[in-house]
């Protein structure tokens, strides 16, 4: 994080604790550990929520145990693949399209407030095929998802529009409206914009525990003291399930590890560098605004470590080079791993915990946290503002839905 992001904003504040936390920091926040809403979790979801609440003039404190975008958000590829992704739920499909549109609308505003470029690019996604029958099968399978905007390219058009693609490609589906961002920049831009609008963002807050009495949530106890509030929103990704257990609720979170690699093409190799995202069945190749090309991602259910394996990266690079041969000549930069928070039914926990007034959740977004960040922030702000899940059309995402199913069974 840059020094600009660390500094105090015009209205809000970012505080860093850890070893640097001392009487000076304590003095800054003494007597200010109260807000209408406390958001727990400084990933892209929590930061988007803080931004939306602050935009509506709400008093909000965002607490993060390490650093902003230090968890799953820093390991995402940043694709806004609302058309390319296969959603098994109509509500997720709807929210994905709304979220992408909303994020495009927000970009100028959050960039102006934060001074951070989120790296938004809209060059479209290509889904390539090696054989005609593969292309036809995909066309039949996804026929209900395709619109007149989507374009089928035969081999000659594909080679003309994407000369860097493998000559073995038979054709491709081009989705021109698909876009992507730099995920860490997006999370930090949300956080900084929220600060500028008056929110307090506190990093390095350890030992967060929910303070719940017989009637409702009262706040959170933390390593820097008690924070009181009217609403608590748990947006802590993988840690969300553990935090919510403190209130006696069981919202399972299933870890799914993924590995990503980054390469860079030399300036004279521009003809071999992809200028559109390749969204294939076994790999995605994403040219980023910072000049890098990101290649991902492995999927390892049940794994929660951050070890980058040789096997995983070899598979990714081999798959990527089979579609974009020039990758074999690119400069290898680095590789990293992250853990995505999934749920048993594949739906995120978004909404109010009806059994505990004042307690809300927004976690379990699996591989679509970046894509769904904007709409999740808007939904949570609307819930805090008094709307119901039914009014917002998200009752299917109710946090306590799995418990209800168990009771009904």
mmCIF file of C-alpha atoms in Angstrom, residues 175-316:
data_model
loop_
_atom_site.group_PDB
_atom_site.id
_atom_site.type_symbol
_atom_site.label_atom_id
_atom_site.label_comp_id
_atom_site.label_asym_id
_atom_site.label_seq_id
_atom_site.Cartn_x
_atom_site.Cartn_y
_atom_site.Cartn_z
ATOM 1 C CA UNK A 175 -17.839 -11.345 -25.618
ATOM 2 C CA UNK A 176 -16.999 -7.660 -26.184
ATOM 3 C CA UNK A 177 -18.484 -6.245 -22.962
ATOM 4 C CA UNK A 178 -16.442 -8.359 -20.543
ATOM 5 C CA UNK A 179 -13.899 -6.399 -18.514
ATOM 6 C CA UNK A 180 -11.357 -6.708 -15.717
ATOM 7 C CA UNK A 181 -9.625 -4.671 -13.023
ATOM 8 C CA UNK A 182 -6.568 -4.739 -10.787
ATOM 9 C CA UNK A 183 -8.168 -6.370 -7.722
ATOM 10 C CA UNK A 184 -5.916 -4.935 -5.005
ATOM 11 C CA UNK A 185 -6.278 -1.461 -6.494
ATOM 12 C CA UNK A 186 -10.044 -1.847 -6.490
ATOM 13 C CA UNK A 187 -10.209 -2.847 -2.820
ATOM 14 C CA UNK A 188 -7.867 -0.058 -1.769
ATOM 15 C CA UNK A 189 -9.740 2.472 -3.894
ATOM 16 C CA UNK A 190 -12.995 1.502 -2.184
ATOM 17 C CA UNK A 191 -11.340 1.817 1.233
ATOM 18 C CA UNK A 192 -9.721 5.163 0.483
ATOM 19 C CA UNK A 193 -12.916 6.535 -1.067
ATOM 20 C CA UNK A 194 -14.805 5.469 2.055
ATOM 21 C CA UNK A 195 -12.246 7.303 4.193
ATOM 22 C CA UNK A 196 -12.600 10.429 2.114
ATOM 23 C CA UNK A 197 -16.337 10.265 2.712
ATOM 24 C CA UNK A 198 -15.849 9.993 6.472
ATOM 25 C CA UNK A 199 -15.374 6.303 7.269
ATOM 26 C CA UNK A 200 -12.700 5.093 9.676
ATOM 27 C CA UNK A 201 -10.523 2.235 8.420
ATOM 28 C CA UNK A 202 -8.388 0.452 11.015
ATOM 29 C CA UNK A 203 -5.836 -2.183 9.987
ATOM 30 C CA UNK A 204 -4.087 -4.703 12.221
ATOM 31 C CA UNK A 205 -7.079 -5.267 14.503
ATOM 32 C CA UNK A 206 -6.690 -8.700 16.100
ATOM 33 C CA UNK A 207 -8.892 -10.926 18.277
ATOM 34 C CA UNK A 208 -12.214 -9.641 16.987
ATOM 35 C CA UNK A 209 -15.112 -11.123 18.947
ATOM 36 C CA UNK A 210 -18.791 -10.407 18.535
ATOM 37 C CA UNK A 211 -20.512 -8.763 21.486
ATOM 38 C CA UNK A 212 -24.055 -10.148 21.491
ATOM 39 C CA UNK A 213 -26.549 -10.054 24.351
ATOM 40 C CA UNK A 214 -29.986 -11.609 24.698
ATOM 41 C CA UNK A 215 -31.593 -8.943 22.533
ATOM 42 C CA UNK A 216 -29.202 -7.962 19.725
ATOM 43 C CA UNK A 217 -25.636 -7.358 18.630
ATOM 44 C CA UNK A 218 -23.897 -4.666 20.663
ATOM 45 C CA UNK A 219 -20.575 -4.365 18.849
ATOM 46 C CA UNK A 220 -17.210 -6.127 18.795
ATOM 47 C CA UNK A 221 -14.403 -6.648 21.283
ATOM 48 C CA UNK A 222 -10.940 -6.313 19.740
ATOM 49 C CA UNK A 223 -7.251 -6.099 20.504
ATOM 50 C CA UNK A 224 -7.569 -2.312 20.613
ATOM 51 C CA UNK A 225 -10.679 -2.207 22.756
ATOM 52 C CA UNK A 226 -14.429 -2.485 22.561
ATOM 53 C CA UNK A 227 -16.301 -0.986 19.626
ATOM 54 C CA UNK A 228 -20.008 -0.357 19.987
ATOM 55 C CA UNK A 229 -22.526 -0.011 17.209
ATOM 56 C CA UNK A 230 -26.050 -0.677 16.015
ATOM 57 C CA UNK A 231 -25.075 -2.980 13.151
ATOM 58 C CA UNK A 232 -22.190 -5.424 12.593
ATOM 59 C CA UNK A 233 -21.500 -6.736 9.091
ATOM 60 C CA UNK A 234 -19.260 -9.808 8.864
ATOM 61 C CA UNK A 235 -17.414 -9.556 5.537
ATOM 62 C CA UNK A 236 -14.345 -11.545 6.518
ATOM 63 C CA UNK A 237 -14.265 -14.154 3.763
ATOM 64 C CA UNK A 238 -12.729 -17.388 5.012
ATOM 65 C CA UNK A 239 -12.817 -16.169 8.619
ATOM 66 C CA UNK A 240 -16.495 -15.256 8.367
ATOM 67 C CA UNK A 241 -17.666 -18.704 9.390
ATOM 68 C CA UNK A 242 -15.531 -18.732 12.521
ATOM 69 C CA UNK A 243 -16.630 -15.253 13.544
ATOM 70 C CA UNK A 244 -20.302 -16.014 13.110
ATOM 71 C CA UNK A 245 -19.981 -19.123 15.292
ATOM 72 C CA UNK A 246 -19.407 -16.757 18.207
ATOM 73 C CA UNK A 247 -23.062 -15.814 17.863
ATOM 74 C CA UNK A 248 -24.132 -19.453 17.833
ATOM 75 C CA UNK A 249 -24.726 -19.617 14.070
ATOM 76 C CA UNK A 250 -23.330 -22.223 11.687
ATOM 77 C CA UNK A 251 -22.488 -20.777 8.269
ATOM 78 C CA UNK A 252 -19.951 -23.209 6.783
ATOM 79 C CA UNK A 253 -17.161 -21.856 4.601
ATOM 80 C CA UNK A 254 -15.241 -24.265 2.383
ATOM 81 C CA UNK A 255 -11.702 -23.293 1.290
ATOM 82 C CA UNK A 256 -10.720 -23.683 -2.362
ATOM 83 C CA UNK A 257 -7.077 -22.909 -3.073
ATOM 84 C CA UNK A 258 -5.987 -21.374 -6.366
ATOM 85 C CA UNK A 259 -2.596 -20.535 -7.873
ATOM 86 C CA UNK A 260 -1.845 -17.737 -10.355
ATOM 87 C CA UNK A 261 1.257 -16.740 -12.314
ATOM 88 C CA UNK A 262 2.276 -13.430 -13.886
ATOM 89 C CA UNK A 263 4.427 -12.905 -16.986
ATOM 90 C CA UNK A 264 5.501 -9.890 -18.986
ATOM 91 C CA UNK A 265 6.148 -9.543 -22.697
ATOM 92 C CA UNK A 266 9.066 -7.527 -23.992
ATOM 93 C CA UNK A 267 8.214 -4.280 -25.772
ATOM 94 C CA UNK A 268 9.235 -5.736 -29.120
ATOM 95 C CA UNK A 269 6.952 -8.757 -28.573
ATOM 96 C CA UNK A 270 3.709 -6.805 -28.689
ATOM 97 C CA UNK A 271 2.499 -8.896 -31.611
ATOM 98 C CA UNK A 272 2.629 -11.996 -29.422
ATOM 99 C CA UNK A 273 1.022 -10.422 -26.349
ATOM 100 C CA UNK A 274 -2.720 -11.009 -25.967
ATOM 101 C CA UNK A 275 -4.797 -7.832 -25.941
ATOM 102 C CA UNK A 276 -7.985 -9.610 -24.885
ATOM 103 C CA UNK A 277 -8.651 -12.037 -22.058
ATOM 104 C CA UNK A 278 -8.635 -15.704 -23.027
ATOM 105 C CA UNK A 279 -11.327 -17.482 -20.999
ATOM 106 C CA UNK A 280 -10.812 -21.153 -21.862
ATOM 107 C CA UNK A 281 -12.124 -24.259 -20.137
ATOM 108 C CA UNK A 282 -8.790 -25.057 -18.465
ATOM 109 C CA UNK A 283 -7.095 -21.677 -18.044
ATOM 110 C CA UNK A 284 -7.616 -17.944 -18.217
ATOM 111 C CA UNK A 285 -5.073 -15.480 -19.570
ATOM 112 C CA UNK A 286 -5.666 -11.879 -18.516
ATOM 113 C CA UNK A 287 -3.687 -8.897 -19.888
ATOM 114 C CA UNK A 288 -3.606 -6.294 -17.116
ATOM 115 C CA UNK A 289 -3.435 -2.499 -17.163
ATOM 116 C CA UNK A 290 -0.024 -2.620 -15.460
ATOM 117 C CA UNK A 291 1.520 -4.377 -18.489
ATOM 118 C CA UNK A 292 1.537 -7.839 -16.959
ATOM 119 C CA UNK A 293 -0.357 -10.900 -18.148
ATOM 120 C CA UNK A 294 -1.907 -13.035 -15.399
ATOM 121 C CA UNK A 295 -2.468 -16.747 -15.862
ATOM 122 C CA UNK A 296 -4.772 -18.747 -13.621
ATOM 123 C CA UNK A 297 -6.003 -20.574 -11.854
ATOM 124 C CA UNK A 298 -5.738 -23.978 -10.303
ATOM 125 C CA UNK A 299 -8.655 -25.177 -8.173
ATOM 126 C CA UNK A 300 -7.896 -27.289 -5.109
ATOM 127 C CA UNK A 301 -10.975 -27.802 -2.881
ATOM 128 C CA UNK A 302 -10.257 -28.271 0.804
ATOM 129 C CA UNK A 303 -6.799 -26.697 0.614
ATOM 130 C CA UNK A 304 -6.250 -23.572 2.710
ATOM 131 C CA UNK A 305 -2.468 -23.182 2.445
ATOM 132 C CA UNK A 306 -0.739 -20.524 0.352
ATOM 133 C CA UNK A 307 2.024 -22.726 -1.023
ATOM 134 C CA UNK A 308 2.734 -22.277 -4.726
ATOM 135 C CA UNK A 309 3.472 -25.692 -6.221
ATOM 136 C CA UNK A 310 5.712 -26.447 -9.164
ATOM 137 C CA UNK A 311 3.090 -28.822 -10.559
ATOM 138 C CA UNK A 312 0.364 -26.194 -10.409
ATOM 139 C CA UNK A 313 2.384 -23.504 -12.138
ATOM 140 C CA UNK A 314 3.681 -25.946 -14.760
ATOM 141 C CA UNK A 315 0.107 -26.900 -15.615
ATOM 142 C CA UNK A 316 -0.989 -23.289 -15.866
#
